[in-house]
């Protein structure tokens, strides 16, 4: 079922560093690409999302970069903080409510 | 609004027993989704409803799984009989316009079948 490949599986970053998580998708019909953040014992929560008409979207320290021709998108977390330590999921969906999630990246930000 | 509310938070049951998971979506949301999360398979869509009507249940693994949405404020996911491989975290999510917009997830129900 998985049509979205996410890497790395885990990531350790020092406080203040940049965290980068990458995703690739297959289905060209996907037109909505969200990133969800999940803390232990909680459900995923939308962090930031992009549609394919733009190549980049920035919200605070979080940026999505989108490459439509390569069918890839990535999440950049600038000035990473210990509070950012969580599991991050990329996803892709189309207007038929067919959303596929990546396998997740466990981010640890060390103080 | 309190968000999507799921109950119970944890459920431990014996193989062969019936399990019912419950979900209260955010008021006004037209879409409700049931997901299952495991280490091996990640987040998988089981079924979703639009205006209380099941639209796509192709993700439901077997006939042992069933879901209902009798009204706009309540949905259940039932497993009968339960098996150890059903052990997972089950999430309910709701959305105003479908999965192509922001979806709000509940805190999940951690099911353990022994």
Coordinates of C-alpha atoms in Angstrom, one line a residue:
Chain A
X1 CA 0.0 0.0 0.0
X2 CA 2.9 2.3 0.7
X3 CA 3.6 4.6 -2.2
X4 CA 5.5 7.2 -0.3
X5 CA 9.1 6.5 0.7
X6 CA 10.6 8.4 3.6
X7 CA 14.2 8.7 4.8
X8 CA 16.0 8.6 7.1
X9 CA 14.3 6.2 9.5
X10 CA 15.9 8.1 12.4
X11 CA 17.8 11.3 12.8
X12 CA 19.9 12.8 15.6
X13 CA 20.6 16.5 15.4
X14 CA 22.3 18.9 17.8
X15 CA 20.3 21.8 19.2
X16 CA 20.5 24.7 16.7
X17 CA 21.2 22.4 13.8
X18 CA 19.1 21.8 10.7
X19 CA 17.0 18.6 10.4
X20 CA 16.2 17.4 6.9
X21 CA 13.8 14.6 6.1
X22 CA 13.1 13.5 2.6
X23 CA 10.2 11.8 0.8
X24 CA 9.5 10.5 -2.6
X25 CA 6.2 9.6 -4.1
X26 CA 5.1 7.6 -7.2
X27 CA 1.6 8.6 -8.0
X28 CA 1.5 11.7 -10.1
X29 CA -2.2 12.2 -9.2
X30 CA -1.2 13.2 -5.7
X31 CA -1.8 16.9 -5.2
X32 CA -1.5 17.6 -1.5
X33 CA 1.7 16.9 0.5
X34 CA 1.4 17.4 4.3
X35 CA 3.9 16.7 7.1
X36 CA 2.5 15.4 10.4
X37 CA 4.3 15.5 13.7
X38 CA 3.6 12.9 16.3
X39 CA 4.7 12.9 19.9
X40 CA 4.7 9.6 22.0
X41 CA 1.2 8.7 23.1
X42 CA -0.4 11.3 20.8
X43 CA -2.0 11.3 17.4
X44 CA -0.3 12.8 14.4
X45 CA -0.9 16.6 14.1
X46 CA -0.5 18.6 10.9
X47 CA 2.7 20.6 10.9
X48 CA 2.8 22.1 7.4
X49 CA 1.5 21.2 4.0
X50 CA 2.2 22.1 0.4
X51 CA 0.4 21.8 -3.0
X52 CA 2.3 21.3 -6.2
X53 CA 1.8 24.8 -7.6
X54 CA 4.6 26.1 -5.4
X55 CA 8.1 24.8 -4.9
X56 CA 8.6 26.0 -1.3
X57 CA 6.5 26.8 1.7
X58 CA 7.8 28.2 5.0
X59 CA 6.2 28.5 8.3
X60 CA 8.4 29.7 11.1
X61 CA 11.4 27.3 11.4
X62 CA 9.7 24.7 9.2
X63 CA 10.1 24.7 5.4
X64 CA 8.8 22.3 2.8
X65 CA 10.8 22.0 -0.5
X66 CA 8.9 20.4 -3.4
X67 CA 10.3 19.1 -6.6
X68 CA 7.5 18.1 -8.9
X69 CA 9.6 16.7 -11.7
X70 CA 11.6 14.5 -9.4
X71 CA 8.5 13.6 -7.4
X72 CA 10.3 14.5 -4.2
X73 CA 9.6 16.7 -1.2
X74 CA 11.5 17.4 2.0
X75 CA 11.0 19.0 5.4
X76 CA 13.7 21.3 6.8
X77 CA 13.6 22.3 10.4
X78 CA 15.9 25.2 11.1
X79 CA 17.4 25.9 14.5
X80 CA 16.2 22.5 15.7
X81 CA 15.1 22.4 19.4
X82 CA 14.8 19.6 21.9
X83 CA 11.0 20.2 21.8
X84 CA 11.1 19.2 18.1
X85 CA 12.0 15.7 19.1
X86 CA 9.1 13.6 17.7
X87 CA 8.3 11.3 14.8
X88 CA 7.6 13.0 11.5
X89 CA 5.5 11.6 8.8
X90 CA 5.2 12.8 5.2
X91 CA 2.1 12.0 3.3
X92 CA 0.6 12.5 -0.1
X93 CA -3.0 12.5 -1.2
X94 CA -5.3 13.2 -4.0
X95 CA -8.9 14.5 -4.1
X96 CA -10.2 11.0 -3.8
X97 CA -9.1 10.9 -0.2
X98 CA -6.4 8.4 -1.0
X99 CA -3.7 9.5 1.4
X100 CA -0.5 7.5 1.8
X101 CA 1.9 8.0 4.7
X102 CA 5.6 7.6 4.7
X103 CA 7.1 5.2 7.3
X104 CA 8.1 8.0 9.6
X105 CA 11.3 9.5 10.9
X106 CA 12.2 9.6 14.5
X107 CA 13.9 12.9 15.2
X108 CA 16.0 13.4 18.3
X109 CA 17.4 16.9 19.0
X110 CA 20.2 16.8 21.6
X111 CA 20.6 19.7 23.9
Chain B
X1 CA -14.0 22.0 20.6
X2 CA -12.2 19.3 22.5
X3 CA -10.8 17.7 19.3
X4 CA -11.4 14.2 18.2
X5 CA -12.1 12.0 21.1
X6 CA -11.4 8.3 21.2
X7 CA -12.2 5.7 23.8
X8 CA -10.8 3.7 25.3
X9 CA -7.2 4.8 25.3
X10 CA -6.0 1.3 26.0
X11 CA -7.6 -2.0 25.5
X12 CA -6.3 -5.4 26.4
X13 CA -8.3 -8.4 25.4
X14 CA -8.0 -12.1 24.9
X15 CA -7.9 -13.6 21.5
X16 CA -11.4 -14.4 20.2
X17 CA -13.1 -11.6 22.1
X18 CA -15.0 -8.8 20.5
X19 CA -13.5 -5.4 20.7
X20 CA -15.2 -2.1 20.0
X21 CA -13.4 1.2 19.6
X22 CA -15.2 4.5 19.7
X23 CA -14.7 7.9 18.1
X24 CA -16.3 11.3 18.4
X25 CA -15.2 13.6 15.6
X26 CA -15.0 17.3 15.7
X27 CA -18.4 18.9 15.3
X28 CA -19.1 20.1 11.8
X29 CA -16.5 17.8 10.2
X30 CA -18.0 15.9 7.3
X31 CA -15.3 13.2 7.0
X32 CA -14.2 10.6 9.4
X33 CA -11.3 8.2 8.9
X34 CA -10.1 5.1 10.8
X35 CA -6.4 4.4 10.7
X36 CA -4.2 1.7 12.1
X37 CA -0.6 2.2 13.1
X38 CA 1.9 -0.6 13.5
X39 CA 5.7 -0.6 13.4
X40 CA 5.7 -2.9 10.5
X41 CA 3.1 -1.2 8.2
X42 CA 3.0 2.3 9.5
X43 CA -0.2 4.3 9.2
X44 CA -2.8 2.5 7.1
X45 CA -6.3 3.8 6.2
X46 CA -8.9 1.3 7.1
X47 CA -12.1 3.0 6.1
X48 CA -13.6 6.5 5.8
X49 CA -17.0 8.0 6.0
X50 CA -18.5 11.1 4.3
X51 CA -21.6 12.5 5.9
X52 CA -22.0 9.3 7.9
X53 CA -21.9 7.1 4.8
X54 CA -19.0 4.6 4.3
X55 CA -17.2 5.6 1.1
X56 CA -14.1 3.4 0.9
X57 CA -13.6 0.3 3.1
X58 CA -10.9 -1.3 0.9
X59 CA -8.4 -1.0 3.7
X60 CA -10.3 -3.1 6.1
X61 CA -8.1 -6.2 6.5
X62 CA -10.8 -8.8 6.9
X63 CA -14.4 -9.5 7.5
X64 CA -13.6 -9.6 11.2
X65 CA -13.4 -5.8 11.0
X66 CA -16.5 -3.6 10.7
X67 CA -17.2 0.1 11.2
X68 CA -20.3 2.1 11.6
X69 CA -21.2 5.8 11.9
X70 CA -24.8 6.0 13.1
X71 CA -24.8 9.8 13.3
X72 CA -22.5 12.7 12.7
X73 CA -21.0 12.6 16.2
X74 CA -20.2 9.0 16.7
X75 CA -18.4 6.1 15.0
X76 CA -17.3 2.6 16.1
X77 CA -14.7 0.2 14.8
X78 CA -15.4 -3.4 15.8
X79 CA -13.2 -6.4 15.6
X80 CA -14.9 -9.8 16.1
X81 CA -13.2 -12.1 16.8
X82 CA -10.0 -10.4 17.7
X83 CA -6.5 -11.9 17.0
X84 CA -3.0 -11.1 18.3
X85 CA -2.1 -9.7 14.9
X86 CA -4.7 -7.0 15.4
X87 CA -2.6 -5.5 18.1
X88 CA -1.9 -1.9 17.1
X89 CA -2.8 1.7 17.7
X90 CA -6.0 2.7 16.1
X91 CA -6.6 6.3 15.2
X92 CA -9.7 8.1 14.3
X93 CA -9.4 11.4 12.3
X94 CA -11.9 13.9 11.1
X95 CA -11.8 16.6 8.5
X96 CA -14.0 19.2 7.1
X97 CA -13.2 18.7 3.4
X98 CA -11.5 15.3 3.2
X99 CA -8.0 14.1 3.4
X100 CA -6.8 16.6 0.9
X101 CA -7.0 19.2 3.6
X102 CA -6.0 19.2 7.3
X103 CA -7.2 16.2 9.2
X104 CA -7.4 16.1 13.0
X105 CA -6.4 12.9 14.7
X106 CA -7.5 11.6 18.1
X107 CA -5.1 10.3 20.6
X108 CA -5.6 6.8 19.5
X109 CA -6.6 3.5 21.1
X110 CA -3.7 1.1 21.9
X111 CA -5.1 -2.4 21.4
X112 CA -3.3 -5.5 22.7
X113 CA -4.8 -8.9 21.9
X114 CA -3.2 -11.7 24.0

